[in-house]
Amino acid sequence: MKTTLRLALLSALFTAPLIQAADLIPIDVHRDANCGCCKHWISHLESNGFKVNDHVEANMSEVKQRLGVAPRLGSCHTAVIDGKFVEGHVPAEQVLALRKRDDLLGIAAPGMPLGSPGMEVNGRSEAYQVIGLTRDGNDVVVAEYPAH
Ligand SMILES: [Cu+2]
């Protein structure tokens, strides 16, 4: 057997366990059927270790109200992980960080910030914040992303 082939087989053996389904983090995403950027955000999650349960909804404002998303934090899709909401185009790293924040009801990237995950449009970007909603109803900045 050629060395290069043997190396390729070895590396396949070592990387295989990393992509086992059991390691993926489940998350529910609620979205409107016609939302294109929502699907782009789902792809962003899937390429960062999440297993997305995709829910197509007829009435997103009813869903947001039910999940406790304050209207001022609103965006397009609404995800749920560990009982907490993730509103809009929040980067996957912030979704992971949210899992360790028991003081928060959820996090949001309000609006549709250009350049956020799933909102890549012609390389344009704007600065945006990820806002956390605390259990006592206050907004806190959990992350800031500059225009790039
Ligand atoms: Cu969107």
mmCIF file of C-alpha atoms and ligand atoms in Angstrom:
data_model
loop_
_atom_site.group_PDB
_atom_site.id
_atom_site.type_symbol
_atom_site.label_atom_id
_atom_site.label_comp_id
_atom_site.label_asym_id
_atom_site.label_seq_id
_atom_site.Cartn_x
_atom_site.Cartn_y
_atom_site.Cartn_z
ATOM 1 C CA MET A 1 0.000 0.000 0.000
ATOM 2 C CA LYS A 2 1.296 3.455 -0.857
ATOM 3 C CA THR A 3 2.176 5.624 2.164
ATOM 4 C CA THR A 4 -0.108 8.463 1.104
ATOM 5 C CA LEU A 5 -3.089 6.135 0.857
ATOM 6 C CA ARG A 6 -2.282 4.582 4.236
ATOM 7 C CA LEU A 7 -2.094 8.075 5.770
ATOM 8 C CA ALA A 8 -5.407 9.027 4.227
ATOM 9 C CA LEU A 9 -7.058 5.919 5.678
ATOM 10 C CA LEU A 10 -5.523 6.600 9.098
ATOM 11 C CA SER A 11 -6.717 10.191 9.169
ATOM 12 C CA ALA A 12 -10.205 9.055 8.130
ATOM 13 C CA LEU A 13 -10.190 6.666 11.095
ATOM 14 C CA PHE A 14 -9.220 9.406 13.518
ATOM 15 C CA THR A 15 -11.637 12.057 12.257
ATOM 16 C CA ALA A 16 -14.679 9.768 11.957
ATOM 17 C CA PRO A 17 -15.707 9.936 15.664
ATOM 18 C CA LEU A 18 -15.802 13.749 15.508
ATOM 19 C CA ILE A 19 -18.809 13.746 13.224
ATOM 20 C CA GLN A 20 -20.938 11.171 15.033
ATOM 21 C CA ALA A 21 -24.573 12.214 15.258
ATOM 22 C CA ALA A 22 -24.555 11.776 19.041
ATOM 23 C CA ASP A 23 -22.153 14.710 19.383
ATOM 24 C CA LEU A 24 -24.427 17.150 17.579
ATOM 25 C CA ILE A 25 -26.296 19.667 19.742
ATOM 26 C CA PRO A 26 -30.047 19.658 19.135
ATOM 27 C CA ILE A 27 -31.790 22.999 18.598
ATOM 28 C CA ASP A 28 -35.313 23.873 17.442
ATOM 29 C CA VAL A 29 -35.708 26.600 14.824
ATOM 30 C CA HIS A 30 -39.080 28.214 14.057
ATOM 31 C CA ARG A 31 -39.329 30.145 10.797
ATOM 32 C CA ASP A 32 -41.644 31.328 8.073
ATOM 33 C CA ALA A 33 -41.813 29.170 4.928
ATOM 34 C CA ASN A 34 -40.677 32.038 2.694
ATOM 35 C CA CYS A 35 -37.686 33.132 4.771
ATOM 36 C CA GLY A 36 -34.464 32.661 2.817
ATOM 37 C CA CYS A 37 -32.053 34.165 5.343
ATOM 38 C CA CYS A 38 -33.513 31.836 7.996
ATOM 39 C CA LYS A 39 -32.339 28.855 5.943
ATOM 40 C CA HIS A 40 -28.879 30.418 5.625
ATOM 41 C CA TRP A 41 -28.732 30.738 9.423
ATOM 42 C CA ILE A 42 -29.774 27.088 9.782
ATOM 43 C CA SER A 43 -26.842 26.136 7.512
ATOM 44 C CA HIS A 44 -24.540 28.214 9.743
ATOM 45 C CA LEU A 45 -25.711 26.224 12.793
ATOM 46 C CA GLU A 46 -25.349 22.912 10.988
ATOM 47 C CA SER A 47 -21.771 23.666 10.019
ATOM 48 C CA ASN A 48 -21.012 24.515 13.671
ATOM 49 C CA GLY A 49 -22.057 21.281 15.358
ATOM 50 C CA PHE A 50 -25.823 21.701 15.727
ATOM 51 C CA LYS A 51 -28.611 19.335 14.725
ATOM 52 C CA VAL A 52 -31.491 21.582 13.650
ATOM 53 C CA ASN A 53 -35.121 20.610 14.075
ATOM 54 C CA ASP A 54 -36.747 22.868 11.494
ATOM 55 C CA HIS A 55 -40.305 24.083 12.233
ATOM 56 C CA VAL A 56 -42.134 25.951 9.460
ATOM 57 C CA GLU A 57 -44.705 28.240 11.096
ATOM 58 C CA ALA A 58 -47.787 30.044 9.811
ATOM 59 C CA ASN A 59 -47.664 32.805 12.451
ATOM 60 C CA MET A 60 -44.217 33.799 13.671
ATOM 61 C CA SER A 61 -45.433 36.679 15.840
ATOM 62 C CA GLU A 62 -47.592 34.245 17.824
ATOM 63 C CA VAL A 63 -44.562 31.927 18.192
ATOM 64 C CA LYS A 64 -42.338 34.787 19.414
ATOM 65 C CA GLN A 65 -44.945 35.866 21.952
ATOM 66 C CA ARG A 66 -45.293 32.304 23.235
ATOM 67 C CA LEU A 67 -41.502 31.911 23.570
ATOM 68 C CA GLY A 68 -41.098 35.188 25.458
ATOM 69 C CA VAL A 69 -39.250 37.206 22.814
ATOM 70 C CA ALA A 70 -39.723 40.896 23.676
ATOM 71 C CA PRO A 71 -40.914 42.778 20.542
ATOM 72 C CA ARG A 72 -37.947 45.207 20.776
ATOM 73 C CA LEU A 73 -35.610 42.217 20.277
ATOM 74 C CA GLY A 74 -37.464 40.835 17.258
ATOM 75 C CA SER A 75 -35.920 39.484 14.051
ATOM 76 C CA CYS A 76 -36.992 36.783 11.577
ATOM 77 C CA HIS A 77 -36.547 33.235 12.932
ATOM 78 C CA THR A 78 -36.737 32.149 16.588
ATOM 79 C CA ALA A 79 -34.771 29.172 17.913
ATOM 80 C CA VAL A 80 -35.082 27.372 21.244
ATOM 81 C CA ILE A 81 -32.277 25.601 23.096
ATOM 82 C CA ASP A 82 -32.457 24.345 26.715
ATOM 83 C CA GLY A 83 -35.766 26.242 27.036
ATOM 84 C CA LYS A 84 -34.137 29.581 26.119
ATOM 85 C CA PHE A 85 -34.864 31.569 22.966
ATOM 86 C CA VAL A 86 -32.344 32.581 20.316
ATOM 87 C CA GLU A 87 -33.837 35.356 18.189
ATOM 88 C CA GLY A 88 -32.439 36.227 14.775
ATOM 89 C CA HIS A 89 -28.984 35.914 13.223
ATOM 90 C CA VAL A 90 -27.020 35.142 16.394
ATOM 91 C CA PRO A 91 -23.546 33.612 15.806
ATOM 92 C CA ALA A 92 -23.249 29.915 16.791
ATOM 93 C CA GLU A 93 -20.559 30.715 19.394
ATOM 94 C CA GLN A 94 -23.102 32.867 21.272
ATOM 95 C CA VAL A 95 -25.671 30.057 21.164
ATOM 96 C CA LEU A 96 -23.076 27.811 22.837
ATOM 97 C CA ALA A 97 -22.318 30.490 25.443
ATOM 98 C CA LEU A 98 -26.043 30.892 26.194
ATOM 99 C CA ARG A 99 -26.211 27.286 27.372
ATOM 100 C CA LYS A 100 -24.064 28.282 30.398
ATOM 101 C CA ARG A 101 -26.114 31.411 31.235
ATOM 102 C CA ASP A 102 -28.892 30.490 33.646
ATOM 103 C CA ASP A 103 -29.534 34.174 34.337
ATOM 104 C CA LEU A 104 -30.877 34.711 30.804
ATOM 105 C CA LEU A 105 -34.234 33.845 29.242
ATOM 106 C CA GLY A 106 -32.687 34.147 25.805
ATOM 107 C CA ILE A 107 -30.519 36.165 23.451
ATOM 108 C CA ALA A 108 -31.190 38.127 20.282
ATOM 109 C CA ALA A 109 -29.554 39.875 17.370
ATOM 110 C CA PRO A 110 -32.414 42.363 16.813
ATOM 111 C CA GLY A 111 -33.327 43.287 13.255
ATOM 112 C CA MET A 112 -31.393 41.786 10.376
ATOM 113 C CA PRO A 113 -27.785 42.995 10.706
ATOM 114 C CA LEU A 114 -25.851 42.838 7.446
ATOM 115 C CA GLY A 115 -22.823 40.552 7.720
ATOM 116 C CA SER A 116 -24.219 38.492 10.612
ATOM 117 C CA PRO A 117 -24.401 34.689 10.046
ATOM 118 C CA GLY A 118 -26.951 34.064 7.295
ATOM 119 C CA MET A 119 -27.080 37.770 6.372
ATOM 120 C CA GLU A 120 -24.052 37.868 4.111
ATOM 121 C CA VAL A 121 -25.101 40.172 1.269
ATOM 122 C CA ASN A 122 -22.457 41.197 -1.286
ATOM 123 C CA GLY A 123 -19.787 41.270 1.428
ATOM 124 C CA ARG A 124 -21.529 44.183 3.193
ATOM 125 C CA SER A 125 -21.556 44.332 6.981
ATOM 126 C CA GLU A 126 -22.578 46.563 9.855
ATOM 127 C CA ALA A 127 -21.776 46.552 13.572
ATOM 128 C CA TYR A 128 -24.324 44.779 15.752
ATOM 129 C CA GLN A 129 -24.861 43.566 19.288
ATOM 130 C CA VAL A 130 -26.148 40.336 20.762
ATOM 131 C CA ILE A 131 -28.561 41.253 23.558
ATOM 132 C CA GLY A 132 -29.499 39.004 26.462
ATOM 133 C CA LEU A 133 -32.882 39.215 28.194
ATOM 134 C CA THR A 134 -32.456 38.635 31.932
ATOM 135 C CA ARG A 135 -34.976 36.804 34.103
ATOM 136 C CA ASP A 136 -35.967 40.137 35.647
ATOM 137 C CA GLY A 137 -36.713 41.639 32.242
ATOM 138 C CA ASN A 138 -33.595 43.706 31.533
ATOM 139 C CA ASP A 139 -31.512 43.839 28.364
ATOM 140 C CA VAL A 140 -27.774 43.189 28.691
ATOM 141 C CA VAL A 141 -25.165 43.297 25.926
ATOM 142 C CA VAL A 142 -23.556 39.848 25.768
ATOM 143 C CA ALA A 143 -21.432 40.418 22.646
ATOM 144 C CA GLU A 144 -20.545 43.111 20.131
ATOM 145 C CA TYR A 145 -19.536 42.456 16.538
ATOM 146 C CA PRO A 146 -17.860 45.199 14.532
ATOM 147 C CA ALA A 147 -18.442 45.776 10.832
ATOM 148 C CA HIS A 148 -15.847 43.740 8.949
HETATM 149 CU CU CU B 1 -33.145 36.951 8.692
#
